[in-house]
Short mmCIF file of C-alpha atoms in Angstrom, two decimals:
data_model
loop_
_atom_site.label_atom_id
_atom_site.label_comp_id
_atom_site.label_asym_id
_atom_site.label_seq_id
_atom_site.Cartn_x
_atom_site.Cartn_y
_atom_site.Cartn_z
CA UNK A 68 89.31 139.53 241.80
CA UNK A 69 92.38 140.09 239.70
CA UNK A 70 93.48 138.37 235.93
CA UNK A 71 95.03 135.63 237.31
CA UNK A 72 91.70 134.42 239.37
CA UNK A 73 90.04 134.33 235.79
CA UNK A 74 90.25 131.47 233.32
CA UNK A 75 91.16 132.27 229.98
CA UNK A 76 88.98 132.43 227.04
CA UNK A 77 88.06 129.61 224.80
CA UNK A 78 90.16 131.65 221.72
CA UNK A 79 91.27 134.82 220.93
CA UNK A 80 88.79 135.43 218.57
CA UNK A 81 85.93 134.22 221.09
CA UNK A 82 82.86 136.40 221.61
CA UNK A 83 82.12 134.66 224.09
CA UNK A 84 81.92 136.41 227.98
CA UNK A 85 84.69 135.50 229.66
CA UNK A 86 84.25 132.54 232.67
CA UNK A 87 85.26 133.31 236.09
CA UNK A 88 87.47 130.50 237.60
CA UNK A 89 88.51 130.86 240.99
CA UNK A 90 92.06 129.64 241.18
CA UNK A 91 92.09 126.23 242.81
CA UNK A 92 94.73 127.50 245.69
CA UNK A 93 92.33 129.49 246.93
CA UNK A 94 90.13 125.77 247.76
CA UNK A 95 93.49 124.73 248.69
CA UNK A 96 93.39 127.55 251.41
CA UNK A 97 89.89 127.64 252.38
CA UNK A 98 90.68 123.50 252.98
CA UNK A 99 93.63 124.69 254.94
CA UNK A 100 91.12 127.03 257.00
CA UNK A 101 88.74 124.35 257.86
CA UNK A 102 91.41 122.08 259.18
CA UNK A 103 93.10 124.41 261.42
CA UNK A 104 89.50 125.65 262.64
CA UNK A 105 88.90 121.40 263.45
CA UNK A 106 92.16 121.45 264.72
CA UNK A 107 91.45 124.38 267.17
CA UNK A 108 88.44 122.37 268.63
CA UNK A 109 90.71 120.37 270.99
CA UNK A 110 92.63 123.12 272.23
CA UNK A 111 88.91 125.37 273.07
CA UNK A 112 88.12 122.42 275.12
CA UNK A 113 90.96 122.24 278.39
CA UNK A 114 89.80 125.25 280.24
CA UNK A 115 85.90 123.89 280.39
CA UNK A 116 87.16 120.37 281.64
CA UNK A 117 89.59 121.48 284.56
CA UNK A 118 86.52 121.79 286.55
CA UNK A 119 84.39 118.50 285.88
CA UNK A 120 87.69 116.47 285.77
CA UNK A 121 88.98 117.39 288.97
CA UNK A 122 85.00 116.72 290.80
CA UNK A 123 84.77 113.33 288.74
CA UNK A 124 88.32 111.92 289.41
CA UNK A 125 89.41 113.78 292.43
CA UNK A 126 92.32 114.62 290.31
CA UNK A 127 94.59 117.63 291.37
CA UNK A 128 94.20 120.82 289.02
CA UNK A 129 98.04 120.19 289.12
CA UNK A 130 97.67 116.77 287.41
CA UNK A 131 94.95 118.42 285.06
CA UNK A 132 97.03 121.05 284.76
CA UNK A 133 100.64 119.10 283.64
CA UNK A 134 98.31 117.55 280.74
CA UNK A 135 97.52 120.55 279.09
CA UNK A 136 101.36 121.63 279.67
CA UNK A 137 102.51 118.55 277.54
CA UNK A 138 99.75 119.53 274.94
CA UNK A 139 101.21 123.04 274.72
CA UNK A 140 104.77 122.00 274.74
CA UNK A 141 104.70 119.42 272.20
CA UNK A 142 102.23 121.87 270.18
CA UNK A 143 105.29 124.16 269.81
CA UNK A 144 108.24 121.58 269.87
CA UNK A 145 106.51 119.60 267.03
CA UNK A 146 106.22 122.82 264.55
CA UNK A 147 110.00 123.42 263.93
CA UNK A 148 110.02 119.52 262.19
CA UNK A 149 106.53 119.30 260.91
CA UNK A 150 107.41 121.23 257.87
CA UNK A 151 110.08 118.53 257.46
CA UNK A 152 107.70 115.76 257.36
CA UNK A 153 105.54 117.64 254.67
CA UNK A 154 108.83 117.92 252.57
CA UNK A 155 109.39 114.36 253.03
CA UNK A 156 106.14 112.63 252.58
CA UNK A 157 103.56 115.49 251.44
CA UNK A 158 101.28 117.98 252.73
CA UNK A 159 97.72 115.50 252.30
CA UNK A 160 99.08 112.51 254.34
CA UNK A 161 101.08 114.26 257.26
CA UNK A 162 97.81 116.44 258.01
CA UNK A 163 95.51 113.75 257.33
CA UNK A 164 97.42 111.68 259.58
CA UNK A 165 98.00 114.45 262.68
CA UNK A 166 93.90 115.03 262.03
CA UNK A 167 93.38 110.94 262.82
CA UNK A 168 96.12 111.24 265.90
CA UNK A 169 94.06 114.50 267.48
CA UNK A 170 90.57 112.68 267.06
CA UNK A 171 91.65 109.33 268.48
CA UNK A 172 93.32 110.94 271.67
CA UNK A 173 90.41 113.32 272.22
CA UNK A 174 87.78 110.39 271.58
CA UNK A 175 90.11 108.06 274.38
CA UNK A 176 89.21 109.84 276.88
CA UNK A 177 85.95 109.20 277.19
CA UNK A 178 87.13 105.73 278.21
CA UNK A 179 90.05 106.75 280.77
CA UNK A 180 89.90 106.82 284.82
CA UNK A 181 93.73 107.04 285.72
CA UNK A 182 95.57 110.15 285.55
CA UNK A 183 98.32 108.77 282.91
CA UNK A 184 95.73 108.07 280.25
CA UNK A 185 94.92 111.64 280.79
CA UNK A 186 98.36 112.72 279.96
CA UNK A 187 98.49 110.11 277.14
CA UNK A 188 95.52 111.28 275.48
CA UNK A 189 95.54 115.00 276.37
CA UNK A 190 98.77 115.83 276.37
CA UNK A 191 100.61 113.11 273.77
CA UNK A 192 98.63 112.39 271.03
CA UNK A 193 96.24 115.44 270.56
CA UNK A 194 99.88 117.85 271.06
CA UNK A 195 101.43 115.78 268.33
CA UNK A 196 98.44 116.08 266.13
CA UNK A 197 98.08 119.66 266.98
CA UNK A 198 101.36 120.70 266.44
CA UNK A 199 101.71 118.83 262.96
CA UNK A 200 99.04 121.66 261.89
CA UNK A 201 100.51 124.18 263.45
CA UNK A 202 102.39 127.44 262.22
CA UNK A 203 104.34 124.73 259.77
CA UNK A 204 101.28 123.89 257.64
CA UNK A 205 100.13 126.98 256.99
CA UNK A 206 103.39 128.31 255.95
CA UNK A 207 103.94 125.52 253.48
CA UNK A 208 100.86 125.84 251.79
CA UNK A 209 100.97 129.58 251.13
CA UNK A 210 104.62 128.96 250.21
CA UNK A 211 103.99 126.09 247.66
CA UNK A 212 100.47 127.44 246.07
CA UNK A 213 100.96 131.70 245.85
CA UNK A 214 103.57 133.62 244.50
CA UNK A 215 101.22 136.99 245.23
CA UNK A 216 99.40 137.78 248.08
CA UNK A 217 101.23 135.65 250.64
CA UNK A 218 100.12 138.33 253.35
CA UNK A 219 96.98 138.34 253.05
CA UNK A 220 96.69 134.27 252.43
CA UNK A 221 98.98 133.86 256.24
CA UNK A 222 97.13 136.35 257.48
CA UNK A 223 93.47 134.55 256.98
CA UNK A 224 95.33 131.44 258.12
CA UNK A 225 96.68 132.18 260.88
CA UNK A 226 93.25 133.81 262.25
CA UNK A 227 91.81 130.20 261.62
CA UNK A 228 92.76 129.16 265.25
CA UNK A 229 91.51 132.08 266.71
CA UNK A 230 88.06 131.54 264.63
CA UNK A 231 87.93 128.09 265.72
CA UNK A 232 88.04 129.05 269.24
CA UNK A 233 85.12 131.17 268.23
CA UNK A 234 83.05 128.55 266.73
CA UNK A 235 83.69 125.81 269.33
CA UNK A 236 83.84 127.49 272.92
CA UNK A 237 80.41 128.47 272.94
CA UNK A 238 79.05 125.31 271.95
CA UNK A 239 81.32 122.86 273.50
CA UNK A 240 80.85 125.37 277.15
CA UNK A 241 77.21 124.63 276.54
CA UNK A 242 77.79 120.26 275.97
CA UNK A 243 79.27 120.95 278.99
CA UNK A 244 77.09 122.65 280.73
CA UNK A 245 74.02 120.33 279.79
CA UNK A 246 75.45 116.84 279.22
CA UNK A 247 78.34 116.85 280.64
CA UNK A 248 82.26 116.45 279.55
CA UNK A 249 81.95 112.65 277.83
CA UNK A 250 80.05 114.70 274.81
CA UNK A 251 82.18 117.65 274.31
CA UNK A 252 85.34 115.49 274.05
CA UNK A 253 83.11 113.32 271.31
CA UNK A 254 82.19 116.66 269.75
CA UNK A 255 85.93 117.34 268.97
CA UNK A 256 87.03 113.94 267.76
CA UNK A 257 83.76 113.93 265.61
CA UNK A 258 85.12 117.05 264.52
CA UNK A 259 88.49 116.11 263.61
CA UNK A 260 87.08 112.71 261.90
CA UNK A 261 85.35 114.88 259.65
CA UNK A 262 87.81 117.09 257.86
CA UNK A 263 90.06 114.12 257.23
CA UNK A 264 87.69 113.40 253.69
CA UNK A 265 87.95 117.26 252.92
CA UNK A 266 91.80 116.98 253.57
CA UNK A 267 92.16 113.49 251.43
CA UNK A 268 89.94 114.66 248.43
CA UNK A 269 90.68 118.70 247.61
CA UNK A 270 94.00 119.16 249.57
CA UNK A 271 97.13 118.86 246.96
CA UNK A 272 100.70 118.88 247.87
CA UNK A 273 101.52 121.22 245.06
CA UNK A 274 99.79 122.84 241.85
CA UNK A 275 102.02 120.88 239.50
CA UNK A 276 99.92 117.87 241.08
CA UNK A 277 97.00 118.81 238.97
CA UNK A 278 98.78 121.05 236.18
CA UNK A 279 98.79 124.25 237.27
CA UNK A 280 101.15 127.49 238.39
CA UNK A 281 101.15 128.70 241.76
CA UNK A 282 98.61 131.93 242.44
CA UNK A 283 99.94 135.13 240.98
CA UNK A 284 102.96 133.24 238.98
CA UNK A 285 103.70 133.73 235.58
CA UNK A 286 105.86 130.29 235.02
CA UNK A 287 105.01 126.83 235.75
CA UNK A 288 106.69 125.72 238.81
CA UNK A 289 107.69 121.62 238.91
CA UNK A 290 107.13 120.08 241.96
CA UNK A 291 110.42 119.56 244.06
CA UNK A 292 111.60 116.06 244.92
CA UNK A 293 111.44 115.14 248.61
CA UNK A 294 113.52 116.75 250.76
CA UNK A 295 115.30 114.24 253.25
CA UNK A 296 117.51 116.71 255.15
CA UNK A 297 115.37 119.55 256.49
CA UNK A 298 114.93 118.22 260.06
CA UNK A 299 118.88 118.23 260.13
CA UNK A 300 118.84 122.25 258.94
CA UNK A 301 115.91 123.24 261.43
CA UNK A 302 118.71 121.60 264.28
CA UNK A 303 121.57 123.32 262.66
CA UNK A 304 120.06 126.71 262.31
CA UNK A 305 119.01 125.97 266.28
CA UNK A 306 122.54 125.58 267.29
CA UNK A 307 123.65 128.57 265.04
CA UNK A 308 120.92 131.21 266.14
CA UNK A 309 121.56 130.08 270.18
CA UNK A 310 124.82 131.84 269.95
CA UNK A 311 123.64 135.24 269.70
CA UNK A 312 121.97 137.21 271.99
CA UNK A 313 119.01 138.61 269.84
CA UNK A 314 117.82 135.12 269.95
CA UNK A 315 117.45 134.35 273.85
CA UNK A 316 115.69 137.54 273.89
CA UNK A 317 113.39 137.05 271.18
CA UNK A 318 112.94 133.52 272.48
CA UNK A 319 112.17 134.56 275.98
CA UNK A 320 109.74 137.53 275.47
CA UNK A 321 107.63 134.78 273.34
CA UNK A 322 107.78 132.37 275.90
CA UNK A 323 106.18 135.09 277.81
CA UNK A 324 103.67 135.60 275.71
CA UNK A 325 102.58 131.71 275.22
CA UNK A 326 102.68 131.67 279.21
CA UNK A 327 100.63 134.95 279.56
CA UNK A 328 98.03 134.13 276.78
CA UNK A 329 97.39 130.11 276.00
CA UNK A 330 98.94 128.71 279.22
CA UNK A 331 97.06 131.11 281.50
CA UNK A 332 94.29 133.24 280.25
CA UNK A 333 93.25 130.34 277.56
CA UNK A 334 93.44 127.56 280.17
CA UNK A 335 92.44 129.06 283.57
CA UNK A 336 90.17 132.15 282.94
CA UNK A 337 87.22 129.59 282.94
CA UNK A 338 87.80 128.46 285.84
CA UNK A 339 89.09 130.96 287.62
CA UNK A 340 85.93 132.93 286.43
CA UNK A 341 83.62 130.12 287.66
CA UNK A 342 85.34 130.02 291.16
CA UNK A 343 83.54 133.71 291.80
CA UNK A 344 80.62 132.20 290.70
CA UNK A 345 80.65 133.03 286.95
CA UNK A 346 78.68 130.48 284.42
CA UNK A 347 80.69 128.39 282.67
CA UNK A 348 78.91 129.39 279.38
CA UNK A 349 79.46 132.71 280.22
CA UNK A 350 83.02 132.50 280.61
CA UNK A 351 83.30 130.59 277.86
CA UNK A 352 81.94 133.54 275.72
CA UNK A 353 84.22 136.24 277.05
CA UNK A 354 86.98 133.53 275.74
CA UNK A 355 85.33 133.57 272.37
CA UNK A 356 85.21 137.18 272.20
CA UNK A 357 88.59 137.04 272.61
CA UNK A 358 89.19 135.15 269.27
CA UNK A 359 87.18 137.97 267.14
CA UNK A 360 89.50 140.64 268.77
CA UNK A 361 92.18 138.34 268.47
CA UNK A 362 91.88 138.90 264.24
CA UNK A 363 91.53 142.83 264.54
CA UNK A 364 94.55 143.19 266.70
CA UNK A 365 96.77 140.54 264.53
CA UNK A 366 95.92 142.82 261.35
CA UNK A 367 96.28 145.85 262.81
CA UNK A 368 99.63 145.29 264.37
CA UNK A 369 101.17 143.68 260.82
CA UNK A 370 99.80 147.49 260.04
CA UNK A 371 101.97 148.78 262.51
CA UNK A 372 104.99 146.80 262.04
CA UNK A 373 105.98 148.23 258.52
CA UNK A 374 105.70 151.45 260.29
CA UNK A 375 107.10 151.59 263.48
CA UNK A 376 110.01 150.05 265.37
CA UNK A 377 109.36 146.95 266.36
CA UNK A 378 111.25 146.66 269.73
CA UNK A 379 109.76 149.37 270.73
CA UNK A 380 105.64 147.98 269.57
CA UNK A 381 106.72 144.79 271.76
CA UNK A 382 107.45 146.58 274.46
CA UNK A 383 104.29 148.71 274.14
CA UNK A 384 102.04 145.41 273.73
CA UNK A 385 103.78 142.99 276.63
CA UNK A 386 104.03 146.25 278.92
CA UNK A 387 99.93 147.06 278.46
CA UNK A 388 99.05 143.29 278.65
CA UNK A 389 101.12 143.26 282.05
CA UNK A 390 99.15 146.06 283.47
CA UNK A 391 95.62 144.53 282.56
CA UNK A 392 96.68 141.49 284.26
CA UNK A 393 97.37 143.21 287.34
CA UNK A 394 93.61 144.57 287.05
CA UNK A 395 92.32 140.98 286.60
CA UNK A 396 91.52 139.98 290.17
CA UNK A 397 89.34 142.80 290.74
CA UNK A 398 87.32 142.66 287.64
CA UNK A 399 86.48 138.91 288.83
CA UNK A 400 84.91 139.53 291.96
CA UNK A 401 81.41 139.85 290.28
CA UNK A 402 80.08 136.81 288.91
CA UNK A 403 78.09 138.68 286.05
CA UNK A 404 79.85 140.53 283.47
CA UNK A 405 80.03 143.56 283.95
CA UNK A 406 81.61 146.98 281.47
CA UNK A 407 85.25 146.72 282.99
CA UNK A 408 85.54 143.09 282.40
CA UNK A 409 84.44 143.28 278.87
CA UNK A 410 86.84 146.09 278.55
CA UNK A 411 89.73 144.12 279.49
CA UNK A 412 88.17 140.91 276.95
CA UNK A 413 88.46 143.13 274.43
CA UNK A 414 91.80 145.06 274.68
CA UNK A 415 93.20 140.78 275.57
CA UNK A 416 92.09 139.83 272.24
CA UNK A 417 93.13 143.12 270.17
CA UNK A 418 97.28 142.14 272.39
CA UNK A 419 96.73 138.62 272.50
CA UNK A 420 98.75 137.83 269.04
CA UNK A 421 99.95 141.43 268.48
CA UNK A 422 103.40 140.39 269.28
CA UNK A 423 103.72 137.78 266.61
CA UNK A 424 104.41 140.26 263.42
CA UNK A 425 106.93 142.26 265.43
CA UNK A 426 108.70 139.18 266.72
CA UNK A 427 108.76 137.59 262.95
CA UNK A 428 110.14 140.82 261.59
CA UNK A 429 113.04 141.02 264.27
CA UNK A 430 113.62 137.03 263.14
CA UNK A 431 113.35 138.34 259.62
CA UNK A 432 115.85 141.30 260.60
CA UNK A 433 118.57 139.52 262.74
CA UNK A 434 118.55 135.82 261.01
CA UNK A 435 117.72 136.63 256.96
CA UNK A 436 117.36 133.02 254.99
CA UNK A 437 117.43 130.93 258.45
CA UNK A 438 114.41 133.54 259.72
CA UNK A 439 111.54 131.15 258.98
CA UNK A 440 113.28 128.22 261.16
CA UNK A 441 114.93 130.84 263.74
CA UNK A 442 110.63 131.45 264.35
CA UNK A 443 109.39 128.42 264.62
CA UNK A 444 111.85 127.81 267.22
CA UNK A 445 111.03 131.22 268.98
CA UNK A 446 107.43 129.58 268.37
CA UNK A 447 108.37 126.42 270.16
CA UNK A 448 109.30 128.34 273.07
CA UNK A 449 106.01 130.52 273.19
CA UNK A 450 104.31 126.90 273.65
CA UNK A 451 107.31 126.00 276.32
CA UNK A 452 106.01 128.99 278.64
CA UNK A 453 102.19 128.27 277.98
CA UNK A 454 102.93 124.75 279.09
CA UNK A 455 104.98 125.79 282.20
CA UNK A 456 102.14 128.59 283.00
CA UNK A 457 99.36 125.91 282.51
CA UNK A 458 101.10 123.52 284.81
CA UNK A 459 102.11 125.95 287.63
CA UNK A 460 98.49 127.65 287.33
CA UNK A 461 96.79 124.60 288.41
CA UNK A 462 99.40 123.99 291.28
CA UNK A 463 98.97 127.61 292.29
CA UNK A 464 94.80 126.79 292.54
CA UNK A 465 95.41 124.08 294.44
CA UNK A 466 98.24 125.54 296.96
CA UNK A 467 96.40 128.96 297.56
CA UNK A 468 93.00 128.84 296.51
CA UNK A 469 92.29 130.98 294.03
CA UNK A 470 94.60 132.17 290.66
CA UNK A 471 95.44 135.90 292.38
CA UNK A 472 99.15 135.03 292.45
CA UNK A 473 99.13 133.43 289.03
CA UNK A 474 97.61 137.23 287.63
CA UNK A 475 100.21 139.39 289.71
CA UNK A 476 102.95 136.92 288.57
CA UNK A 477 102.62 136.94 285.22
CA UNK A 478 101.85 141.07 284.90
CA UNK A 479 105.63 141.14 286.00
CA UNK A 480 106.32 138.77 283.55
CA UNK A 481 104.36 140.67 280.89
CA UNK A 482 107.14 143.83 282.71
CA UNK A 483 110.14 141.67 282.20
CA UNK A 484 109.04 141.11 278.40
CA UNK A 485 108.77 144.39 277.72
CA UNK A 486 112.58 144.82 279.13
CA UNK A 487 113.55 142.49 277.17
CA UNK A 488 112.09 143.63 273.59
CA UNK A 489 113.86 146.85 274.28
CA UNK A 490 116.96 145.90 274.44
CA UNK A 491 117.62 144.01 271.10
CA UNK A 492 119.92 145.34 269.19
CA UNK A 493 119.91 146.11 265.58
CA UNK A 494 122.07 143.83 263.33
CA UNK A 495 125.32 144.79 263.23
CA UNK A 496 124.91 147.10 266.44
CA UNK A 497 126.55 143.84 268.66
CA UNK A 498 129.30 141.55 267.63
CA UNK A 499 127.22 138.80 269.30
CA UNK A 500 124.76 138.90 266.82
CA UNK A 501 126.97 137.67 263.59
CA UNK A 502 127.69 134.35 264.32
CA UNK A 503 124.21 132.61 263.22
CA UNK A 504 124.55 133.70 259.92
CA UNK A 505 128.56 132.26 259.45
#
């Protein structure tokens, strides 16, 4: 706990112990937390209904398949303007708002028996929720409310999705399990209902909102006016950074890793586990593993970053993740889990979001001032790749029967990444590269 967590003293010639106050951005944050955490419910829930939905409805695990593909897309392709909408209308409303969207497409379904309200509710309205509270929200609120200890604040943030996975897959694997889908999709708009009074009451669009200076800062900071041109500048920058070459590479390696990590191993491991004969519940817990190792790895590879190359640490991670994947198919003959399988849950989790502190310090490196926008457009195509992987995963199932293919594919995907990683240049080592920045 440092000075500025404490409250002053009554006067300077007060006896009196000094009060500990904890700063009110860190309830700001912990708010933040919980949201993302409901938030993450939804998106623990499409790999323990591919199963049930396709023996209910008869539906193809294509069809089931091009739902979650919208929901990942529009995840990703909503982020880059979401922080636009909090600059225009304010953090409390846009997030209370995206929280309402996500529980009223998830609670829909229980009602639907066509394949387009699947896609409506799945894949429209729960991927523009989601992606409203995406990489965008956090960012803004550790922007707006600390001046110190913005690291460790994105760090805790970011791990919220990977916690929520943690909390929810269990549970909602077990709904599943004993009552069926119809609860588990209740669970999660029940969910979502239930942080919107958390968000409306304690979350603040600024600290000058209730007369106060950001974390760590010295000065009072006035709250800006709205900002009605930012969705313009995350376009611009778009058009500027798409010139170079740095950013097709960037962009493609992380559309690599969306496809390798939420669009296959997050969607189809469950199922593909359960077609060997592998519990659902069981699976489901291997996923949640996942999300623990999911934290360790994150930190430890922000450790790494301000220490080694990182071209060459991308290239390290995608090259090791292809290799595991290549493994896959034999660890899944067994339908109990056995030492090699939890060996290859672990190391997924420690690579599964390895690659994002490397790949924001190259955008930090190649694009300076435009780096925050240049990411979440490199983030929009990590859910692009997810999406195509979740689609063509389900076709796969269906054309073949059984994911084999999908796991050889993408470990020469995972290869191709790793190509890729090495060979962006430094700034300044390529003409090619100055343009976004003119």
């Amino acid at each position: 706990m440092t000075q500025t967590d404490l409250n002053e003293t009554t006067g300077p010639t007060s006896k009196a112990p000094r009060r500990r106050r904890i700063h009110r951005a860190w309830f700001v944050a912990a708010v933040t937390f919980v949201t993302i955490i409901g938030a993450a419910a939804f998106r623990s829930l499409p790999g323990l209904l591919i199963g049930p939905l396709h023996q209910e409805f008869h539906w193809s695990r294509g069809t089931i398949g091009l739902a979650v593909s919208i929901n990942l897309a529009l995840y990703g392709l909503t982020a880059p303007f979401a922080a636009a909408l909090m600059d225009r209308f304010g953090i409390r409303k846009v997030v209370a708002v995206a929280l309402v969207v996500i529980a009223l497409g998830s609670g829909l379904t229980v009602w639907m028996d066509s394949a387009w309200q699947l896609l409506l509710c799945w894949g429209l309205l729960v991927g523009l929720g989601s992606g409203s509270m995406a990489l965008a929200f956090a960012a803004t609120v550790t922007n707006r409310w600390f001046t110190t200890r913005k690291g460790l604040v994105t760090g805790i943030l970011t791990a919220a999705s990977a916690s929520g996975q943690l909390i929810f897959l269990p549970l909602l694997s077990w709904i599943v399990d004993r009552h069926d889908w119809r609860p588990a999709a209740v669970t999660v708009s029940l969910a979502a209902f239930a942080v919107v009074p958390f968000v409306w009451l304690l979350l603040r669009d600024h600290p000058a909102d209730v007369g106060l200076k950001p974390y760590g800062s010295e000065e009072f900071v006035e709250k800006p006016p709205p900002v009605t041109g930012a969705a313009r500048r995350a376009v611009t920058v778009l058009f500027k950074a798409a010139r170079t070459g740095p950013f097709w590479l960037l962009a493609g390696s992380f559309a690599i890793c969306g496809a390798s990590t939420n669009g296959l191993i997050q969607t189809h491991f469950v199922p593909a586990a359960h077609d060997h004969g592998m519990p659902v519940t069981a699976a489901a817990s291997l996923l949640a593993v996942i999300g623990v190792f999911d934290v360790i790895g994150t930190i430890a590879s922000g450790w790494f970053t301000d220490r080694f190359d990182a071209r060459r640490l991308l290239a390290v991670y995608y090259a090791l993740r292809g290799v595991s994947l290549l493994f896959l198919p034999l660890l899944l003959v067994s339908p109990s889990v056995q030492p090699p399988m939890i060996f290859f849950i672990v190391f997924y989790g420690l690579d599964w979001v390895a690659t994002v502190p490397p790949t924001l310090a190259l955008c930090r490196e190649q694009y300076g001032d435009d780096s925050a926008i240049v990411f979440g457009w490199v983030l929009a195509s990590h859910q692009v790749g997810a999406a195509v992987v979740a689609f063509a995963g389900g076709v796969a199932r269906d054309t073949f029967g059984s994911y084999d293919v999908v796991w050889y594919a993408s470990g020469a995907l995972c290869a191709a990444a790793a190509l890729m990683a090495l060979v962006i240049r430094r700034r300044g080592e390529g003409a090619e590269v100055r343009p976004a920045l003119t």
